């Protein structure tokens, strides 16, 4: 991509996100979402491959529909209350429409079908932006309107997202699709607690962004997009493969690692809210995700394929080396002992 075009695109992304998360007026929030949508489209379609163009069209249609629904919901609320303030969402129809629109933007079940396909058609760095930065504006709107949302509807969506993210990820061989279903599953964890502890949702999102960034940058460095290439990635970057295994186990939420912290706190908060059955269901559903994380970790840690594979081994390191990996990977693995300090700041 042309450096000037890349600069304009990244600046627009930052501007759109900033406008949405800092606005208190529906029109400004909608404007920020639209800037974000327009800015990310050139990054998805920059390879000019038919798969990338298909992903771009799918992404545009879904995001345009969701943005129109948000505008419609805000207009209905303004018509009935006379206010354009985001926090003054009192109309029942507007609440349902907004929940549906945000679920479409985020890729929550049952509006998740577009997300794995778009991620599969995008480059790894663009897929990272779609999984992390593009989720922040809709999540900020959900946090601002959390007092007005319907708890049973959000809980149902969250449990379905955790279930679908786990089940659909079991039979995937494409790593981008697998990480897309991982994102859907994690969104379920964020959504289930957003009404009761919005700050905890934000902490979960930040830690998820940290872990996912480390994984995507590692995969981009080793130029790995399939399980079959992950098998032989040790020939290029043996140390990165070892840290990738630990980061994947952290994303799975295993106790010694950073990823255990948000799940532990969410289950604790759900129990405090007397939602023990819900906490039990979502904890059991996370075992489905754990299975494919373990499979990925096994593939990344194996040094020799158990049988001969018909593909050329990659012996040279990719030129795309990311300095951020050196910072993100230790934080992704070793942040759990610092949890008292993190909790006191939250």
Short mmCIF file of C-alpha atoms in Angstrom, two decimals:
data_model
loop_
_atom_site.label_atom_id
_atom_site.label_comp_id
_atom_site.label_asym_id
_atom_site.label_seq_id
_atom_site.Cartn_x
_atom_site.Cartn_y
_atom_site.Cartn_z
CA UNK A 1 0.00 0.00 0.00
CA UNK A 2 1.15 3.54 -0.79
CA UNK A 3 2.71 5.12 2.35
CA UNK A 4 0.50 8.22 2.07
CA UNK A 5 -2.64 6.08 1.67
CA UNK A 6 -1.54 3.99 4.65
CA UNK A 7 -1.00 7.13 6.74
CA UNK A 8 -4.45 8.50 5.84
CA UNK A 9 -6.09 5.13 6.57
CA UNK A 10 -4.45 4.69 9.99
CA UNK A 11 -5.13 8.33 10.92
CA UNK A 12 -8.79 7.91 9.95
CA UNK A 13 -9.01 4.74 12.05
CA UNK A 14 -7.60 6.55 15.08
CA UNK A 15 -9.88 9.55 14.45
CA UNK A 16 -13.03 7.44 14.05
CA UNK A 17 -12.29 5.44 17.19
CA UNK A 18 -11.54 8.59 19.21
CA UNK A 19 -14.73 10.35 18.04
CA UNK A 20 -16.91 7.36 18.97
CA UNK A 21 -15.44 6.61 22.40
CA UNK A 22 -15.41 10.29 23.44
CA UNK A 23 -18.81 11.37 22.10
CA UNK A 24 -21.99 11.77 24.11
CA UNK A 25 -24.24 12.45 21.11
CA UNK A 26 -25.68 9.75 18.86
CA UNK A 27 -24.83 11.54 15.62
CA UNK A 28 -21.18 11.96 16.59
CA UNK A 29 -20.90 8.33 17.65
CA UNK A 30 -22.45 7.24 14.33
CA UNK A 31 -20.04 9.50 12.43
CA UNK A 32 -17.06 7.89 14.17
CA UNK A 33 -18.32 4.41 13.31
CA UNK A 34 -18.73 5.38 9.66
CA UNK A 35 -15.20 6.85 9.48
CA UNK A 36 -13.88 3.58 10.93
CA UNK A 37 -15.76 1.49 8.37
CA UNK A 38 -14.57 3.54 5.41
CA UNK A 39 -10.97 3.59 6.70
CA UNK A 40 -10.57 -0.17 7.13
CA UNK A 41 -12.00 -1.10 3.69
CA UNK A 42 -8.82 -0.26 1.67
CA UNK A 43 -6.76 -2.32 4.14
CA UNK A 44 -8.95 -5.41 3.61
CA UNK A 45 -8.98 -5.11 -0.19
CA UNK A 46 -5.35 -4.05 -0.76
CA UNK A 47 -4.25 -7.47 -2.11
CA UNK A 48 -6.87 -7.24 -4.96
CA UNK A 49 -7.45 -10.99 -4.64
CA UNK A 50 -11.05 -12.15 -5.30
CA UNK A 51 -11.19 -13.49 -1.74
CA UNK A 52 -10.17 -10.09 -0.37
CA UNK A 53 -12.74 -8.27 -2.53
CA UNK A 54 -15.43 -10.68 -1.35
CA UNK A 55 -14.42 -10.06 2.28
CA UNK A 56 -14.50 -6.29 1.68
CA UNK A 57 -18.03 -6.39 0.24
CA UNK A 58 -19.29 -8.61 3.08
CA UNK A 59 -17.73 -6.32 5.66
CA UNK A 60 -19.14 -3.17 4.06
CA UNK A 61 -22.69 -4.56 3.75
CA UNK A 62 -22.80 -5.79 7.36
CA UNK A 63 -21.29 -2.61 8.82
CA UNK A 64 -23.50 -0.33 6.71
CA UNK A 65 -26.61 -2.23 7.83
CA UNK A 66 -25.53 -2.08 11.48
CA UNK A 67 -24.74 1.66 11.26
CA UNK A 68 -28.12 2.38 9.65
CA UNK A 69 -29.81 0.39 12.44
CA UNK A 70 -27.93 2.40 15.10
CA UNK A 71 -29.03 5.65 13.43
CA UNK A 72 -32.61 4.38 13.25
CA UNK A 73 -32.57 3.36 16.94
CA UNK A 74 -31.20 6.76 18.00
CA UNK A 75 -33.83 8.58 15.94
CA UNK A 76 -36.66 6.54 17.51
CA UNK A 77 -35.24 7.31 20.97
CA UNK A 78 -34.90 11.03 20.14
CA UNK A 79 -38.48 11.06 18.78
CA UNK A 80 -39.90 9.60 22.01
CA UNK A 81 -37.66 11.35 24.58
CA UNK A 82 -36.48 14.48 22.78
CA UNK A 83 -32.83 13.71 23.67
CA UNK A 84 -29.81 12.68 21.58
CA UNK A 85 -27.72 11.79 24.65
CA UNK A 86 -26.26 8.26 24.41
CA UNK A 87 -26.78 7.60 28.13
CA UNK A 88 -30.49 8.53 27.93
CA UNK A 89 -31.62 5.43 26.04
CA UNK A 90 -35.05 4.71 27.51
CA UNK A 91 -37.20 3.58 24.58
CA UNK A 92 -37.64 -0.23 24.56
CA UNK A 93 -37.65 -0.54 20.75
CA UNK A 94 -34.48 1.56 20.54
CA UNK A 95 -32.77 -0.67 23.12
CA UNK A 96 -33.57 -3.83 21.14
CA UNK A 97 -32.51 -2.25 17.83
CA UNK A 98 -29.27 -0.95 19.33
CA UNK A 99 -28.42 -4.33 20.88
CA UNK A 100 -29.00 -6.00 17.50
CA UNK A 101 -26.90 -3.41 15.64
CA UNK A 102 -23.97 -3.61 18.07
CA UNK A 103 -24.12 -7.43 17.95
CA UNK A 104 -23.86 -7.18 14.13
CA UNK A 105 -20.89 -4.81 14.37
CA UNK A 106 -19.07 -6.98 16.90
CA UNK A 107 -19.94 -10.35 15.36
CA UNK A 108 -21.89 -11.68 18.34
CA UNK A 109 -24.03 -14.77 17.79
CA UNK A 110 -26.44 -15.00 15.92
CA UNK A 111 -24.90 -12.22 13.76
CA UNK A 112 -21.45 -13.79 13.60
CA UNK A 113 -21.46 -15.39 10.13
CA UNK A 114 -19.60 -12.55 8.38
CA UNK A 115 -16.68 -12.34 10.78
CA UNK A 116 -14.72 -15.57 10.05
CA UNK A 117 -15.12 -15.07 6.29
CA UNK A 118 -13.89 -11.46 6.43
CA UNK A 119 -10.91 -12.40 8.60
CA UNK A 120 -10.00 -15.26 6.26
CA UNK A 121 -9.94 -12.87 3.28
CA UNK A 122 -7.82 -10.23 5.04
CA UNK A 123 -4.04 -9.96 5.56
CA UNK A 124 -2.83 -10.89 9.05
CA UNK A 125 -2.24 -7.31 10.23
CA UNK A 126 -5.65 -6.19 8.94
CA UNK A 127 -7.20 -9.24 10.64
CA UNK A 128 -5.53 -8.08 13.87
CA UNK A 129 -7.11 -4.63 13.50
CA UNK A 130 -10.52 -6.18 12.78
CA UNK A 131 -10.24 -8.39 15.88
CA UNK A 132 -9.09 -5.65 18.26
CA UNK A 133 -9.19 -1.94 17.28
CA UNK A 134 -12.45 -2.20 15.32
CA UNK A 135 -14.19 -3.75 18.34
CA UNK A 136 -13.42 -0.84 20.66
CA UNK A 137 -16.02 1.72 19.37
CA UNK A 138 -19.01 -0.70 19.52
CA UNK A 139 -17.92 -1.95 22.96
CA UNK A 140 -17.64 1.64 24.20
CA UNK A 141 -21.21 2.31 23.02
CA UNK A 142 -22.37 -0.85 24.84
CA UNK A 143 -20.63 0.32 28.03
CA UNK A 144 -22.23 3.80 27.78
CA UNK A 145 -25.72 2.30 27.33
CA UNK A 146 -25.23 -0.70 29.67
CA UNK A 147 -27.78 0.60 32.20
CA UNK A 148 -30.53 0.59 29.54
CA UNK A 149 -29.86 -2.79 27.90
CA UNK A 150 -31.85 -5.99 28.31
CA UNK A 151 -29.90 -8.37 30.63
CA UNK A 152 -31.58 -11.68 29.54
CA UNK A 153 -31.01 -10.88 25.84
CA UNK A 154 -27.33 -10.02 26.37
CA UNK A 155 -26.81 -13.12 28.55
CA UNK A 156 -28.38 -15.33 25.87
CA UNK A 157 -26.21 -13.78 23.14
CA UNK A 158 -23.11 -14.18 25.32
CA UNK A 159 -23.73 -17.88 26.06
CA UNK A 160 -24.52 -18.58 22.38
CA UNK A 161 -21.32 -16.77 21.35
CA UNK A 162 -19.21 -18.82 23.76
CA UNK A 163 -20.86 -22.01 22.48
CA UNK A 164 -20.63 -21.20 18.76
CA UNK A 165 -17.08 -19.86 19.08
CA UNK A 166 -16.03 -23.14 20.68
CA UNK A 167 -17.94 -25.56 18.46
CA UNK A 168 -17.19 -23.92 15.12
CA UNK A 169 -13.50 -23.61 15.91
CA UNK A 170 -13.05 -27.33 16.48
CA UNK A 171 -12.84 -28.36 12.82
CA UNK A 172 -10.89 -25.39 11.40
CA UNK A 173 -7.52 -25.74 9.69
CA UNK A 174 -7.16 -22.06 8.74
CA UNK A 175 -5.60 -20.13 11.62
CA UNK A 176 -7.35 -16.84 10.81
CA UNK A 177 -10.77 -18.52 10.93
CA UNK A 178 -9.78 -20.25 14.15
CA UNK A 179 -8.80 -16.94 15.73
CA UNK A 180 -12.07 -15.42 14.45
CA UNK A 181 -14.08 -18.03 16.37
CA UNK A 182 -11.78 -17.43 19.34
CA UNK A 183 -12.73 -13.73 19.12
CA UNK A 184 -16.46 -14.60 19.04
CA UNK A 185 -16.01 -16.76 22.14
CA UNK A 186 -14.16 -14.00 24.01
CA UNK A 187 -16.83 -11.48 23.02
CA UNK A 188 -19.30 -13.73 24.80
CA UNK A 189 -17.27 -13.41 28.00
CA UNK A 190 -17.12 -9.61 27.63
CA UNK A 191 -20.85 -9.25 26.91
CA UNK A 192 -22.08 -11.43 29.77
CA UNK A 193 -20.57 -9.13 32.40
CA UNK A 194 -21.03 -5.72 30.75
CA UNK A 195 -24.23 -4.79 32.63
CA UNK A 196 -22.89 -5.77 36.08
CA UNK A 197 -19.24 -4.64 35.79
CA UNK A 198 -18.45 -2.47 32.72
CA UNK A 199 -14.88 -1.86 33.91
CA UNK A 200 -14.31 -5.61 33.97
CA UNK A 201 -15.46 -5.79 30.34
CA UNK A 202 -12.91 -3.12 29.45
CA UNK A 203 -10.14 -4.98 31.31
CA UNK A 204 -11.07 -8.22 29.51
CA UNK A 205 -10.97 -6.42 26.17
CA UNK A 206 -7.57 -4.87 26.86
CA UNK A 207 -6.05 -8.20 27.91
CA UNK A 208 -7.63 -9.93 24.90
CA UNK A 209 -6.12 -7.23 22.65
CA UNK A 210 -2.71 -7.81 24.23
CA UNK A 211 -2.84 -11.59 23.72
CA UNK A 212 -4.27 -11.45 20.20
CA UNK A 213 -1.73 -8.83 19.09
CA UNK A 214 1.14 -11.05 20.26
CA UNK A 215 -0.30 -14.05 18.36
CA UNK A 216 -1.06 -12.21 15.10
CA UNK A 217 2.34 -10.47 15.00
CA UNK A 218 4.10 -13.79 15.63
CA UNK A 219 2.11 -15.45 12.83
CA UNK A 220 2.89 -12.55 10.50
CA UNK A 221 6.61 -12.81 11.28
CA UNK A 222 6.66 -16.53 10.47
CA UNK A 223 4.20 -16.05 7.56
CA UNK A 224 1.90 -18.76 8.94
CA UNK A 225 -1.79 -18.94 8.02
CA UNK A 226 -2.57 -22.68 8.12
CA UNK A 227 -2.00 -25.53 10.56
CA UNK A 228 0.08 -27.35 7.97
CA UNK A 229 2.53 -24.43 7.71
CA UNK A 230 2.54 -24.06 11.50
CA UNK A 231 3.95 -27.60 11.65
CA UNK A 232 7.12 -26.54 9.85
CA UNK A 233 7.35 -22.97 11.18
CA UNK A 234 9.94 -24.09 13.76
CA UNK A 235 12.53 -24.17 10.96
CA UNK A 236 12.23 -20.38 10.54
CA UNK A 237 11.63 -19.05 14.05
CA UNK A 238 12.13 -21.72 16.74
CA UNK A 239 12.06 -19.27 19.68
CA UNK A 240 8.93 -17.53 18.39
CA UNK A 241 7.23 -20.92 18.06
CA UNK A 242 7.95 -21.69 21.70
CA UNK A 243 6.56 -18.34 22.88
CA UNK A 244 3.57 -18.73 20.54
CA UNK A 245 2.66 -21.96 22.34
CA UNK A 246 2.70 -20.19 25.73
CA UNK A 247 0.69 -17.23 24.37
CA UNK A 248 -1.95 -19.61 22.98
CA UNK A 249 -2.23 -21.33 26.36
CA UNK A 250 -2.64 -17.88 27.93
CA UNK A 251 -5.42 -17.02 25.44
CA UNK A 252 -7.07 -20.30 26.42
CA UNK A 253 -7.25 -19.03 30.01
CA UNK A 254 -5.03 -21.57 31.74
CA UNK A 255 -4.19 -20.49 35.34
CA UNK A 256 -0.46 -19.67 35.36
CA UNK A 257 -0.84 -17.19 32.50
CA UNK A 258 -2.32 -13.70 31.97
CA UNK A 259 -5.44 -14.96 30.16
CA UNK A 260 -6.71 -16.63 33.33
CA UNK A 261 -7.24 -13.26 35.07
CA UNK A 262 -10.34 -11.99 33.16
CA UNK A 263 -12.10 -15.37 33.24
CA UNK A 264 -11.45 -15.73 36.95
CA UNK A 265 -12.80 -12.24 37.68
CA UNK A 266 -15.86 -12.69 35.44
CA UNK A 267 -16.82 -16.00 37.09
CA UNK A 268 -16.32 -14.37 40.51
CA UNK A 269 -18.54 -11.40 39.56
CA UNK A 270 -21.26 -13.64 38.12
CA UNK A 271 -21.28 -15.65 41.35
CA UNK A 272 -21.63 -12.42 43.36
CA UNK A 273 -24.63 -11.48 41.18
CA UNK A 274 -26.22 -14.88 42.08
CA UNK A 275 -25.79 -16.13 38.51
CA UNK A 276 -23.90 -19.31 39.43
CA UNK A 277 -25.64 -21.51 36.77
CA UNK A 278 -24.70 -18.96 34.07
CA UNK A 279 -21.10 -18.90 35.31
CA UNK A 280 -21.01 -22.71 35.27
CA UNK A 281 -22.40 -22.89 31.70
CA UNK A 282 -19.96 -20.36 30.25
CA UNK A 283 -17.03 -21.96 32.10
CA UNK A 284 -17.92 -25.37 30.66
CA UNK A 285 -18.32 -23.89 27.17
CA UNK A 286 -14.80 -22.47 27.40
CA UNK A 287 -13.54 -26.07 27.44
CA UNK A 288 -14.51 -26.30 23.76
CA UNK A 289 -12.26 -23.37 22.97
CA UNK A 290 -9.54 -24.86 25.16
CA UNK A 291 -9.48 -27.95 22.93
CA UNK A 292 -8.58 -26.09 19.75
CA UNK A 293 -6.14 -23.82 21.61
CA UNK A 294 -4.36 -26.95 22.84
CA UNK A 295 -4.32 -28.32 19.30
CA UNK A 296 -2.77 -25.07 18.04
CA UNK A 297 -0.25 -25.13 20.90
CA UNK A 298 0.66 -28.73 20.04
CA UNK A 299 1.17 -27.86 16.38
CA UNK A 300 3.34 -24.88 17.29
CA UNK A 301 5.49 -26.82 19.76
CA UNK A 302 6.12 -29.89 17.61
CA UNK A 303 9.60 -29.91 16.07
CA UNK A 304 9.19 -32.69 13.52
CA UNK A 305 5.97 -33.67 11.73
CA UNK A 306 4.89 -37.18 12.79
CA UNK A 307 4.78 -38.17 9.10
CA UNK A 308 6.09 -36.79 5.83
CA UNK A 309 4.13 -33.85 4.44
CA UNK A 310 4.03 -32.85 0.80
CA UNK A 311 5.12 -29.25 1.09
CA UNK A 312 8.26 -27.19 0.82
CA UNK A 313 9.84 -26.26 4.13
CA UNK A 314 10.49 -22.57 4.74
CA UNK A 315 14.07 -22.13 5.84
CA UNK A 316 14.36 -18.36 5.80
CA UNK A 317 12.82 -15.89 8.18
CA UNK A 318 10.18 -13.56 6.85
CA UNK A 319 11.25 -9.94 6.45
CA UNK A 320 8.23 -8.73 8.47
CA UNK A 321 9.78 -8.72 11.92
CA UNK A 322 7.83 -6.84 14.59
CA UNK A 323 9.73 -5.28 17.51
CA UNK A 324 6.50 -5.17 19.53
CA UNK A 325 6.58 -8.97 19.92
CA UNK A 326 9.43 -8.62 22.42
CA UNK A 327 7.16 -6.53 24.68
CA UNK A 328 3.76 -8.12 24.04
CA UNK A 329 4.75 -11.77 24.49
CA UNK A 330 6.17 -11.50 28.06
CA UNK A 331 3.14 -9.41 29.08
CA UNK A 332 0.82 -12.02 27.52
CA UNK A 333 2.38 -14.77 29.59
CA UNK A 334 3.58 -13.25 32.89
CA UNK A 335 1.04 -10.58 33.87
CA UNK A 336 -0.98 -12.71 36.31
CA UNK A 337 1.27 -12.06 39.38
CA UNK A 338 0.62 -8.35 38.87
CA UNK A 339 -3.16 -8.84 39.07
CA UNK A 340 -3.54 -7.11 42.52
CA UNK A 341 -1.96 -3.96 41.05
CA UNK A 342 -4.17 -4.18 37.93
CA UNK A 343 -7.31 -4.64 40.05
CA UNK A 344 -6.45 -1.70 42.30
CA UNK A 345 -6.06 0.55 39.24
CA UNK A 346 -9.40 -0.68 37.81
#
